[in-house]
Coordinates of C-alpha atoms and ligand atoms in Angstrom, one line a residue:
X6 CA -14.5 -25.1 -17.7
X7 CA -14.0 -28.6 -16.5
X8 CA -13.8 -31.7 -18.5
X9 CA -15.7 -34.0 -16.1
X10 CA -18.6 -34.9 -18.3
X11 CA -16.7 -35.8 -21.5
X12 CA -14.8 -38.9 -20.6
X13 CA -17.8 -40.3 -18.7
X14 CA -19.7 -40.1 -22.0
X15 CA -16.7 -41.5 -23.8
X16 CA -16.7 -44.5 -21.5
X17 CA -20.4 -45.0 -22.2
X18 CA -21.3 -44.1 -18.6
X19 CA -23.5 -41.1 -19.5
X20 CA -26.8 -42.6 -18.1
X21 CA -26.6 -41.7 -14.4
X22 CA -27.7 -43.9 -11.6
X23 CA -30.5 -41.5 -10.5
X24 CA -32.3 -41.7 -13.8
X25 CA -32.0 -45.5 -14.0
X26 CA -35.3 -46.8 -15.3
X27 CA -35.2 -50.1 -13.2
X28 CA -35.4 -50.7 -9.5
X29 CA -32.9 -50.0 -6.7
X30 CA -30.9 -53.2 -7.1
X31 CA -30.2 -52.3 -10.8
X32 CA -29.3 -48.8 -9.7
X33 CA -26.8 -50.2 -7.2
X34 CA -25.4 -52.7 -9.8
X35 CA -25.2 -49.8 -12.3
X36 CA -23.1 -47.8 -9.9
X37 CA -20.9 -50.8 -9.2
X38 CA -20.2 -51.4 -12.8
X39 CA -19.6 -47.7 -13.3
X40 CA -17.1 -47.7 -10.4
X41 CA -15.5 -50.8 -11.9
X42 CA -15.0 -49.0 -15.2
X43 CA -13.5 -46.0 -13.4
X44 CA -11.0 -48.3 -11.6
X45 CA -10.2 -49.8 -15.0
X46 CA -9.6 -46.4 -16.5
X47 CA -7.1 -45.7 -13.7
X48 CA -5.4 -49.0 -14.5
X49 CA -5.2 -47.9 -18.1
X50 CA -3.5 -44.7 -17.1
X51 CA -1.0 -46.6 -14.9
X52 CA -0.2 -49.0 -17.8
X53 CA 0.3 -46.1 -20.2
X54 CA 2.8 -44.5 -17.9
X55 CA 4.4 -47.9 -17.1
X56 CA 4.8 -48.7 -20.8
X57 CA 6.4 -45.4 -21.5
X58 CA 8.8 -45.7 -18.5
X59 CA 9.8 -49.2 -19.6
X60 CA 10.3 -48.2 -23.2
X61 CA 12.3 -45.0 -22.6
X62 CA 13.6 -44.8 -19.1
X63 CA 13.9 -48.1 -17.2
X64 CA 16.1 -48.8 -15.2
X65 CA 16.7 -45.1 -14.6
X66 CA 14.9 -43.1 -12.0
X67 CA 12.3 -41.3 -14.0
X68 CA 10.9 -40.8 -17.5
X69 CA 11.2 -37.4 -19.2
X70 CA 7.7 -37.7 -20.8
X71 CA 8.0 -34.9 -23.4
X72 CA 11.4 -35.8 -24.9
X73 CA 11.1 -39.5 -24.2
X74 CA 14.4 -39.4 -22.3
X75 CA 15.2 -40.2 -18.7
X76 CA 16.6 -38.7 -15.5
X77 CA 18.4 -40.0 -12.5
X78 CA 17.3 -37.6 -9.8
X79 CA 17.2 -40.3 -7.1
X80 CA 20.6 -41.8 -7.3
X81 CA 19.9 -43.9 -10.4
X82 CA 18.6 -47.0 -8.5
X83 CA 15.3 -47.1 -10.6
X84 CA 13.1 -44.9 -8.3
X85 CA 10.0 -45.1 -10.5
X86 CA 10.2 -48.9 -10.6
X87 CA 10.6 -49.3 -6.9
X88 CA 8.0 -46.6 -6.2
X89 CA 5.5 -48.3 -8.6
X90 CA 5.8 -51.7 -6.9
X91 CA 3.0 -51.3 -4.3
X92 CA 0.6 -49.8 -6.8
X93 CA 1.3 -52.6 -9.3
X94 CA 0.5 -55.0 -6.5
X95 CA -2.8 -53.5 -5.4
X96 CA -3.8 -53.3 -9.1
X97 CA -3.0 -57.0 -9.5
X98 CA -0.5 -56.2 -12.3
X99 CA 1.7 -59.3 -12.1
X100 CA 3.8 -58.4 -15.2
X101 CA 4.9 -55.1 -13.7
X102 CA 5.3 -56.6 -10.2
X103 CA 7.7 -59.3 -11.5
X104 CA 9.7 -56.9 -13.6
X105 CA 10.2 -54.7 -10.6
X106 CA 11.1 -57.5 -8.3
X107 CA 13.8 -58.7 -10.8
X108 CA 15.1 -55.2 -10.9
X109 CA 15.2 -54.7 -7.1
X110 CA 17.2 -57.9 -6.7
X111 CA 19.9 -56.4 -8.8
X112 CA 20.2 -52.9 -7.3
X113 CA 23.5 -52.0 -5.7
X114 CA 22.6 -49.5 -3.0
X115 CA 26.2 -48.9 -2.1
X116 CA 27.0 -47.2 -5.4
X117 CA 26.0 -43.7 -6.5
X118 CA 27.8 -40.6 -7.8
X119 CA 25.3 -38.2 -6.3
X120 CA 24.4 -37.0 -2.8
X121 CA 21.8 -39.2 -1.1
X122 CA 18.8 -37.8 0.7
X123 CA 18.0 -39.8 3.8
X124 CA 14.4 -38.7 3.7
X125 CA 13.7 -39.3 0.0
X126 CA 15.5 -42.6 0.0
X127 CA 13.6 -43.8 3.0
X128 CA 10.1 -42.8 1.8
X129 CA 10.5 -44.0 -1.8
X130 CA 13.0 -46.9 -1.9
X131 CA 13.0 -48.3 1.6
X132 CA 9.2 -48.0 2.0
X133 CA 8.5 -49.2 -1.5
X134 CA 10.4 -52.4 -0.7
X135 CA 9.1 -52.9 2.8
X136 CA 5.5 -52.4 1.5
X137 CA 6.1 -54.9 -1.3
X138 CA 7.4 -57.4 1.2
X139 CA 4.4 -56.9 3.5
X140 CA 1.9 -57.2 0.6
X141 CA 3.6 -60.1 -1.2
X142 CA 4.1 -62.2 2.0
X143 CA 0.5 -61.3 3.0
X144 CA -2.7 -60.6 1.1
X145 CA -1.1 -60.4 -2.4
X146 CA 1.1 -63.6 -2.1
X147 CA -0.2 -64.9 -5.4
X148 CA 1.5 -62.3 -7.6
X149 CA 5.2 -62.9 -7.3
X150 CA 6.5 -65.7 -9.6
X151 CA 9.8 -66.2 -7.7
X152 CA 9.9 -66.5 -3.9
X153 CA 13.5 -65.5 -3.7
X154 CA 12.6 -62.1 -5.2
X155 CA 10.2 -61.5 -2.4
X156 CA 12.8 -62.5 0.3
X157 CA 15.2 -60.1 -1.5
X158 CA 12.9 -57.2 -0.7
X159 CA 13.7 -57.5 2.9
X160 CA 17.4 -58.3 2.3
X161 CA 17.7 -55.2 0.1
X162 CA 15.9 -53.1 2.6
X163 CA 18.5 -54.1 5.2
X164 CA 21.3 -53.5 2.7
X165 CA 19.9 -50.0 2.0
X166 CA 19.4 -49.1 5.7
X167 CA 23.0 -50.4 6.4
X168 CA 24.3 -48.0 3.8
X169 CA 22.3 -45.1 5.2
X170 CA 22.5 -45.6 9.0
X171 CA 25.8 -43.7 9.5
X172 CA 23.6 -40.6 9.0
X173 CA 22.4 -40.9 12.6
X174 CA 25.9 -41.1 14.0
X175 CA 25.9 -37.5 15.3
X176 CA 26.3 -36.0 18.8
X177 CA 22.5 -35.9 19.3
X178 CA 21.3 -38.7 17.1
X179 CA 19.5 -36.2 14.9
X180 CA 20.6 -37.3 11.4
X181 CA 22.1 -35.4 8.6
X182 CA 19.8 -35.6 5.6
X183 CA 22.2 -35.0 2.7
X184 CA 24.7 -37.8 2.6
X185 CA 27.8 -38.9 0.7
X186 CA 27.5 -42.6 1.1
X187 CA 31.0 -43.2 -0.5
X188 CA 32.9 -41.1 2.0
X189 CA 30.3 -41.5 4.8
X190 CA 30.2 -37.7 4.7
X191 CA 27.5 -35.1 4.8
X192 CA 26.7 -31.6 3.4
X193 CA 27.9 -29.9 6.6
X194 CA 24.5 -28.7 7.7
X195 CA 24.2 -27.6 11.3
X196 CA 20.4 -28.2 11.4
X197 CA 18.0 -30.7 10.0
X198 CA 14.4 -30.1 8.9
X199 CA 11.3 -31.1 10.9
X200 CA 9.8 -33.3 8.1
X201 CA 13.0 -34.9 7.1
X202 CA 13.8 -35.8 10.7
X203 CA 10.3 -36.8 11.6
X204 CA 9.4 -38.9 8.6
X205 CA 11.6 -41.9 9.2
X206 CA 10.2 -43.7 12.2
X207 CA 7.5 -45.8 10.3
X208 CA 10.0 -47.2 7.8
X209 CA 12.9 -47.8 10.1
X210 CA 10.7 -49.3 12.8
X211 CA 8.9 -51.6 10.3
X212 CA 12.3 -52.8 9.1
X213 CA 13.4 -53.5 12.7
X214 CA 10.1 -55.4 13.4
X215 CA 10.5 -57.5 10.3
X216 CA 14.1 -58.3 11.0
X217 CA 13.7 -58.8 14.7
X218 CA 16.5 -56.3 15.2
X219 CA 15.5 -53.2 17.0
X220 CA 18.6 -51.2 16.2
X221 CA 17.1 -49.5 13.1
X222 CA 13.9 -48.4 14.7
X223 CA 15.8 -47.1 17.7
X224 CA 17.9 -44.7 15.5
X225 CA 14.8 -43.1 14.0
X226 CA 13.0 -43.0 17.4
X227 CA 16.0 -41.3 19.1
X228 CA 15.9 -38.6 16.4
X229 CA 12.1 -38.3 16.9
X230 CA 12.5 -38.0 20.7
X231 CA 13.7 -34.4 20.3
X232 CA 10.6 -33.5 18.3
X233 CA 8.3 -35.1 20.9
X234 CA 9.9 -33.2 23.7
X235 CA 10.8 -29.8 22.1
X236 CA 13.5 -27.7 23.7
X237 CA 13.7 -24.7 24.2
X238 CA 10.0 -23.7 24.8
X239 CA 10.3 -21.1 21.9
X240 CA 10.4 -24.2 19.6
X241 CA 6.8 -24.9 20.5
X242 CA 4.8 -21.7 20.2
X243 CA 1.4 -23.6 20.5
X244 CA 1.0 -26.9 22.3
X245 CA 2.1 -29.7 19.8
X246 CA 3.0 -27.3 17.0
X247 CA 6.8 -27.0 16.7
X248 CA 9.4 -25.2 14.7
X249 CA 11.0 -26.1 11.4
X250 CA 14.7 -26.7 12.1
X251 CA 16.5 -28.8 14.7
X252 CA 20.2 -28.4 15.6
X253 CA 22.1 -31.6 14.8
X254 CA 24.5 -31.0 17.6
X255 CA 22.0 -31.1 20.5
X256 CA 18.5 -31.7 19.1
X257 CA 17.2 -28.2 20.1
X258 CA 14.8 -26.3 17.9
X259 CA 16.4 -23.3 16.0
X260 CA 13.1 -21.5 15.4
X261 CA 9.4 -21.5 16.2
X262 CA 8.1 -21.2 12.7
X263 CA 5.0 -23.4 12.6
X264 CA 3.1 -24.8 9.6
X265 CA 1.7 -28.0 7.9
X266 CA 3.4 -27.0 4.6
X267 CA 6.2 -28.7 2.8
X268 CA 9.2 -29.0 5.1
X269 CA 7.0 -29.6 8.2
X270 CA 4.1 -31.7 6.8
X271 CA 4.8 -35.3 7.3
X272 CA 6.2 -34.9 10.8
X273 CA 2.5 -34.4 11.8
X274 CA 1.3 -37.1 9.5
X275 CA 3.6 -39.7 11.1
X276 CA 2.6 -38.9 14.7
X277 CA -0.8 -40.4 14.2
X278 CA 0.3 -43.1 11.7
X279 CA 2.8 -44.4 14.2
X280 CA -0.1 -44.9 16.6
X281 CA -2.0 -46.7 13.9
X282 CA 1.1 -48.8 13.3
X283 CA 1.4 -49.8 17.0
X284 CA -0.9 -48.2 19.6
X285 CA 1.0 -49.8 22.5
X286 CA 4.5 -48.4 21.7
X287 CA 3.5 -45.1 20.1
X288 CA 0.9 -43.6 22.4
X289 CA 3.1 -40.6 23.1
X290 CA 3.2 -39.9 19.4
X291 CA -0.6 -39.9 19.3
X292 CA -0.8 -37.6 22.3
X293 CA 1.5 -35.1 20.5
X294 CA -0.7 -35.4 17.3
X295 CA -3.8 -34.6 19.3
X296 CA -2.2 -31.5 20.8
X297 CA -1.0 -30.4 17.4
X298 CA -4.5 -31.0 15.9
X299 CA -6.2 -29.1 18.6
X300 CA -3.8 -26.2 18.3
X301 CA -4.2 -26.2 14.6
X302 CA -8.0 -25.9 14.8
X303 CA -7.5 -23.1 17.4
X304 CA -4.7 -21.1 15.9
X305 CA -4.1 -21.9 12.2
X306 CA -7.5 -22.3 10.6
X307 CA -8.2 -19.4 8.3
X308 CA -11.1 -18.3 6.1
X309 CA -10.7 -16.1 3.0
X310 CA -12.6 -12.9 3.1
X311 CA -14.5 -13.4 -0.2
X312 CA -15.5 -17.0 0.7
X313 CA -15.6 -17.3 4.5
X314 CA -17.1 -20.8 4.1
X315 CA -13.7 -22.1 3.0
X316 CA -11.0 -23.3 5.4
X317 CA -7.3 -23.2 4.7
X318 CA -4.4 -23.5 7.1
X319 CA -2.2 -20.5 7.6
X320 CA 1.3 -20.7 9.0
X321 CA 2.7 -18.8 12.0
X322 CA 6.1 -17.3 12.9
X323 CA 6.9 -15.0 15.8
X324 CA 3.5 -13.3 16.1
X325 CA 2.8 -13.2 12.3
X326 CA 0.4 -15.3 10.3
X327 CA 1.1 -16.1 6.7
X328 CA -2.1 -16.5 4.6
X329 CA -0.8 -18.9 2.0
X330 CA -0.8 -22.6 1.5
X331 CA 0.4 -25.4 -0.8
X332 CA -0.7 -28.5 -2.7
X333 CA 1.6 -30.4 -0.3
X334 CA -0.4 -29.1 2.7
X335 CA -3.5 -30.8 1.4
X336 CA -2.6 -34.1 3.1
X337 CA -3.9 -32.3 6.2
X338 CA -7.5 -33.3 5.7
X339 CA -6.6 -36.9 5.4
X340 CA -4.5 -36.7 8.6
X341 CA -7.4 -35.2 10.5
X342 CA -9.8 -37.8 9.1
X343 CA -7.5 -40.7 9.9
X344 CA -6.9 -39.4 13.4
X345 CA -10.6 -38.5 14.0
X346 CA -11.7 -42.0 12.9
X347 CA -9.0 -43.9 14.8
X348 CA -9.6 -41.9 18.0
X349 CA -13.3 -41.6 17.6
X350 CA -13.2 -37.8 17.6
X351 CA -16.0 -36.3 15.5
X352 CA -14.5 -32.8 15.9
X353 CA -11.4 -33.9 14.1
X354 CA -13.4 -35.6 11.3
X355 CA -15.5 -32.5 10.9
X356 CA -12.5 -30.3 10.7
X357 CA -10.8 -32.7 8.3
X358 CA -13.8 -32.5 5.9
X359 CA -13.5 -28.7 6.0
X360 CA -9.9 -28.9 5.0
X361 CA -10.8 -31.4 2.2
X362 CA -13.5 -28.9 1.0
X363 CA -10.9 -26.1 0.9
X364 CA -8.5 -28.2 -1.2
X365 CA -11.3 -29.2 -3.5
X366 CA -12.0 -25.5 -4.0
X367 CA -8.5 -25.0 -5.3
X368 CA -9.2 -27.7 -8.0
X369 CA -12.7 -26.6 -8.6
X370 CA -11.9 -23.0 -9.6
X371 CA -9.2 -23.4 -12.2
X372 CA -9.5 -23.8 -15.9
X373 CA -8.0 -27.3 -15.9
X374 CA -9.8 -28.6 -12.8
X375 CA -6.4 -29.1 -11.1
X376 CA -5.3 -27.1 -8.2
X377 CA -2.1 -25.0 -8.0
X378 CA 1.2 -25.7 -6.3
X379 CA 0.7 -22.8 -4.0
X380 CA -1.9 -20.1 -3.3
X381 CA -2.7 -17.2 -1.0
X382 CA -5.7 -15.4 0.4
X383 CA -4.1 -12.3 2.1
X384 CA -6.4 -9.4 1.0
X385 CA -3.4 -7.1 1.0
X386 CA -1.4 -9.2 -1.4
X387 CA -3.9 -9.9 -4.2
X388 CA -2.1 -9.4 -7.5
X389 CA -4.0 -6.9 -9.8
X390 CA -4.3 -9.5 -12.5
X391 CA -6.1 -11.9 -10.2
X392 CA -8.6 -9.5 -8.4
X393 CA -11.6 -11.1 -10.2
X394 CA -10.4 -14.6 -9.7
X395 CA -9.8 -13.9 -6.0
X396 CA -13.3 -12.5 -5.5
X397 CA -14.8 -15.6 -7.1
X398 CA -12.5 -18.3 -5.9
X399 CA -11.4 -17.0 -2.5
X400 CA -7.7 -17.3 -3.2
X401 CA -5.1 -16.2 -5.7
X402 CA -2.5 -18.4 -7.4
X403 CA 1.1 -18.0 -6.3
X404 CA 2.5 -20.9 -8.3
X405 CA 0.3 -22.4 -11.0
X406 CA 2.5 -25.5 -11.5
X407 CA 1.1 -29.0 -11.1
X408 CA 4.0 -31.4 -10.6
X409 CA 1.8 -34.6 -10.4
X410 CA 1.4 -34.3 -6.7
X411 CA -1.1 -36.6 -4.8
X412 CA -2.1 -34.8 -1.6
X413 CA -5.5 -33.6 -2.8
X414 CA -6.7 -36.9 -4.1
X415 CA -5.1 -38.5 -1.0
X416 CA -7.3 -36.6 1.3
X417 CA -10.4 -37.2 -0.9
X418 CA -9.6 -40.9 -0.6
X419 CA -9.6 -40.7 3.2
X420 CA -12.8 -38.7 3.1
X421 CA -14.4 -41.4 0.9
X422 CA -13.2 -44.3 3.0
X423 CA -14.1 -42.8 6.3
X424 CA -17.5 -41.1 5.5
X425 CA -18.6 -43.5 2.7
X426 CA -20.0 -40.4 0.9
X427 CA -20.0 -40.7 -2.9
X428 CA -19.2 -36.9 -3.2
X429 CA -15.6 -37.5 -2.3
X430 CA -15.3 -40.4 -4.8
X431 CA -16.7 -38.1 -7.5
X432 CA -14.0 -35.5 -6.6
X433 CA -11.3 -38.1 -7.0
X434 CA -12.7 -39.1 -10.3
X435 CA -13.0 -35.4 -11.5
X436 CA -9.4 -34.8 -10.4
X437 CA -8.2 -38.0 -12.2
X438 CA -10.0 -37.1 -15.4
X439 CA -8.5 -33.6 -15.3
X440 CA -5.0 -34.8 -14.6
X441 CA -5.3 -37.4 -17.4
X442 CA -6.7 -34.7 -19.8
X443 CA -4.1 -32.0 -19.0
X444 CA -0.8 -33.7 -18.2
X445 CA -0.8 -36.8 -20.4
X446 CA 1.8 -37.2 -23.1
X447 CA 2.5 -40.0 -25.6
X448 CA 4.7 -41.8 -23.1
X449 CA 3.4 -40.7 -19.7
X450 CA 2.4 -37.7 -17.7
X451 CA 4.2 -34.4 -17.4
X452 CA 4.4 -31.5 -15.0
X453 CA 2.4 -28.5 -16.3
X454 CA 3.2 -24.8 -15.7
X455 CA -0.2 -23.2 -15.3
X456 CA -3.3 -25.0 -14.0
X457 CA -5.4 -21.9 -14.8
X458 CA -4.5 -21.8 -18.5
X459 CA -6.1 -23.8 -21.2
X460 CA -4.3 -27.1 -21.5
X461 CA -2.3 -26.4 -18.3
X462 CA 0.1 -23.9 -19.9
X463 CA 3.2 -25.7 -21.1
X464 CA 4.5 -29.1 -20.2
X465 CA 7.8 -29.6 -18.3
X466 CA 9.9 -32.6 -19.2
X467 CA 9.6 -34.5 -15.9
X468 CA 7.5 -37.3 -14.4
X469 CA 8.2 -37.7 -10.7
X470 CA 8.1 -41.3 -9.4
X471 CA 5.3 -40.4 -7.0
X472 CA 2.9 -40.4 -10.0
X473 CA 3.1 -44.2 -9.8
X474 CA 3.3 -44.5 -6.1
X475 CA 0.6 -42.1 -5.1
X476 CA -1.6 -40.4 -7.7
X477 CA -2.3 -43.7 -9.5
X478 CA -2.8 -45.6 -6.2
X479 CA -5.2 -43.2 -4.5
X480 CA -7.2 -42.8 -7.7
X481 CA -7.4 -46.5 -8.2
X482 CA -8.1 -47.5 -4.6
X483 CA -11.0 -45.0 -4.3
X484 CA -12.7 -47.0 -7.1
X485 CA -11.5 -50.5 -6.2
X486 CA -13.1 -53.2 -4.1
X487 CA -12.5 -53.4 -0.4
X488 CA -9.2 -55.1 0.5
X489 CA -6.9 -55.6 3.5
X490 CA -4.7 -52.7 2.3
X491 CA -7.5 -50.2 2.0
X492 CA -7.9 -47.5 4.7
X493 CA -10.6 -48.6 7.2
X494 CA -12.7 -46.9 9.8
X495 CA -11.8 -46.8 13.5
X496 CA -9.4 -49.5 14.7
X497 CA -9.9 -51.8 11.7
X498 CA -6.8 -50.8 9.7
X499 CA -4.5 -53.7 9.0
X500 CA -2.2 -51.5 6.9
X501 CA -1.0 -47.9 7.2
X502 CA 0.3 -45.9 4.3
X503 CA 3.7 -44.2 4.5
X504 CA 3.9 -40.6 3.2
X505 CA 4.6 -42.0 -0.3
X506 CA 1.5 -44.1 -0.2
X507 CA 3.2 -47.4 0.4
X508 CA 1.0 -49.6 2.6
X509 CA 2.8 -51.2 5.6
X510 CA 1.3 -54.0 7.7
X511 CA 0.5 -52.7 11.1
X512 CA 2.2 -54.3 14.1
X513 CA -0.7 -55.4 16.1
X514 CA -2.4 -57.7 13.6
Ligands
NAG3 C1 -7.2 -40.6 -20.5 O1 -6.6 -40.1 -21.7 C2 -6.6 -41.0 -22.8 C3 -5.9 -40.3 -23.9 O2 -6.4 -39.1 -24.2 C4 -8.1 -41.3 -23.2 O3 -8.1 -42.3 -24.2 C5 -8.8 -41.9 -22.0 O4 -10.2 -42.1 -22.3 C6 -8.7 -40.9 -20.8 N1 -9.3 -41.5 -19.6 C7 -10.3 -40.9 -19.0 C8 -10.9 -41.6 -17.8 O5 -10.6 -39.8 -19.2
NAG4 C1 31.7 -38.3 -2.1 O1 33.0 -38.5 -1.5 C2 34.0 -39.0 -2.5 C3 35.2 -39.4 -1.7 O2 35.6 -38.3 -0.9 C4 34.2 -38.0 -3.6 O3 35.1 -38.6 -4.5 C5 32.8 -37.8 -4.2 O4 32.9 -36.8 -5.2 C6 31.8 -37.4 -3.2 N1 30.4 -37.4 -3.9 C7 29.6 -36.3 -3.8 C8 28.3 -36.5 -4.5 O5 29.9 -35.3 -3.3
NAG5 C1 -17.5 -26.5 -8.1 O1 -18.1 -26.9 -6.9 C2 -19.4 -26.5 -6.8 C3 -19.9 -26.7 -5.3 O2 -19.8 -28.0 -5.0 C4 -20.3 -27.2 -7.8 O3 -21.6 -26.8 -7.8 C5 -19.7 -26.9 -9.2 O4 -20.3 -27.6 -10.1 C6 -18.2 -27.2 -9.2 N1 -17.7 -26.7 -10.5 C7 -16.9 -27.4 -11.2 C8 -16.4 -26.7 -12.5 O5 -16.7 -28.6 -11.0

């Protein structure tokens, strides 16, 4: 059972466009106002979560939306506020924007009692501030009430990067991820992961370009150079598809385990996004993405036995394929669509739409209308309790959690922007309605334990900051008017989204 029709009726939108009694213009106008009402409904959800965060958790990192408490899982610098900034900007929410700007001016990034993740801090805090700066000095310059606060976004970005940059001070230049910023120490790892190494270049390069100081970008690009030229050859089992762990001592790959899942994911995402950011400087990144995309179509696409029309991505290690995937992996459709559109490759667009369809199937088949955290389709591994579900759905659920992740609506958003087809917009709306119906609490939105149980099973007392940065933004932008920060077709992008959905101004405009 899905809840799609209920809220439409509740919003007074029940009369569908097809049955509109008037002419075509009225039908188009009807659809426009319906879309406007949906955009407003997403704003309402954002405001609900923002109010709850302000009341119970600000300036801590995140709201505990069941107990109305708070957590500081991201070093206590106010992660939800910083992560919410670019969404508040694209929604035109001046109150939230100015509250967040006042807060950011006061953060002391040199102080924390916890270990700091270079990756998480880069994609949430650094990108949140850089995106705010790009938007508020550009197309959203009317929103900030104090100009100093806007300038502070760049100053604080530099302050943060100066705190973090010792991470790259290793023999190879491959950074440590887990840092002690007080002692300038690290957790003693000998390797760093593919995604955490390969998801820094956009932010650190943008910072350099804004400051006119290439040192920050160079640090991230040096680390990335080992990923672009993988050694030894066992680290690249298929052209462009590389292993998961890199030795910090010498930049060599420690394995050849290949996937687009969590841990590897945004390395591939950034290869094509760096090219969108600056096609002159990052052509090599694009060439590597093309190789990876072609190898993925050739070697990793997989079709469940009961529903061969569905496409998922398997992972590969040492001759074995693992037939399972994750919510996190579902950014893949968006990546193929962006790359296909920018490079004018219809084969990539077509494949991206197949991946989008596969991810929609994981939402479509559950009781809540939300897809699971992870699932499998290996006929030899189907749990007895899920035999019927597997036959009908084409997959079985490995983890039924939904932790407020964005990747499925993210790829629907790309599919809508790039094809213009209303189908994908409807899918975003269906997902939004289901998320709102299943995870909402009195103060925000909560992780749920079982997307295939009535009401989502039970609620877990956490609301990740990416609810604000990503879920709300993609659901809103799908229904919002065209704007400079929206994803565009072909070479028309003036912004590119980091992996946390913070839009950065591209270099060549
Ligand atoms: C979201 O949930 C709230 C609270 O139940 C409800 O009032 C609102 O109509 C919902 N929005 C949509 C679009 O379903
Ligand atoms: C970081 O190092 C300082 C100084 O050695 C130490 O007091 C502190 O406990 C460390 N912090 C963490 C999170 O390990
Ligand atoms: C699932 O998707 C199919 C195919 O697009 C559609 O016909 C069906 O209505 C969807 N089911 C739900 C519950 O959304």
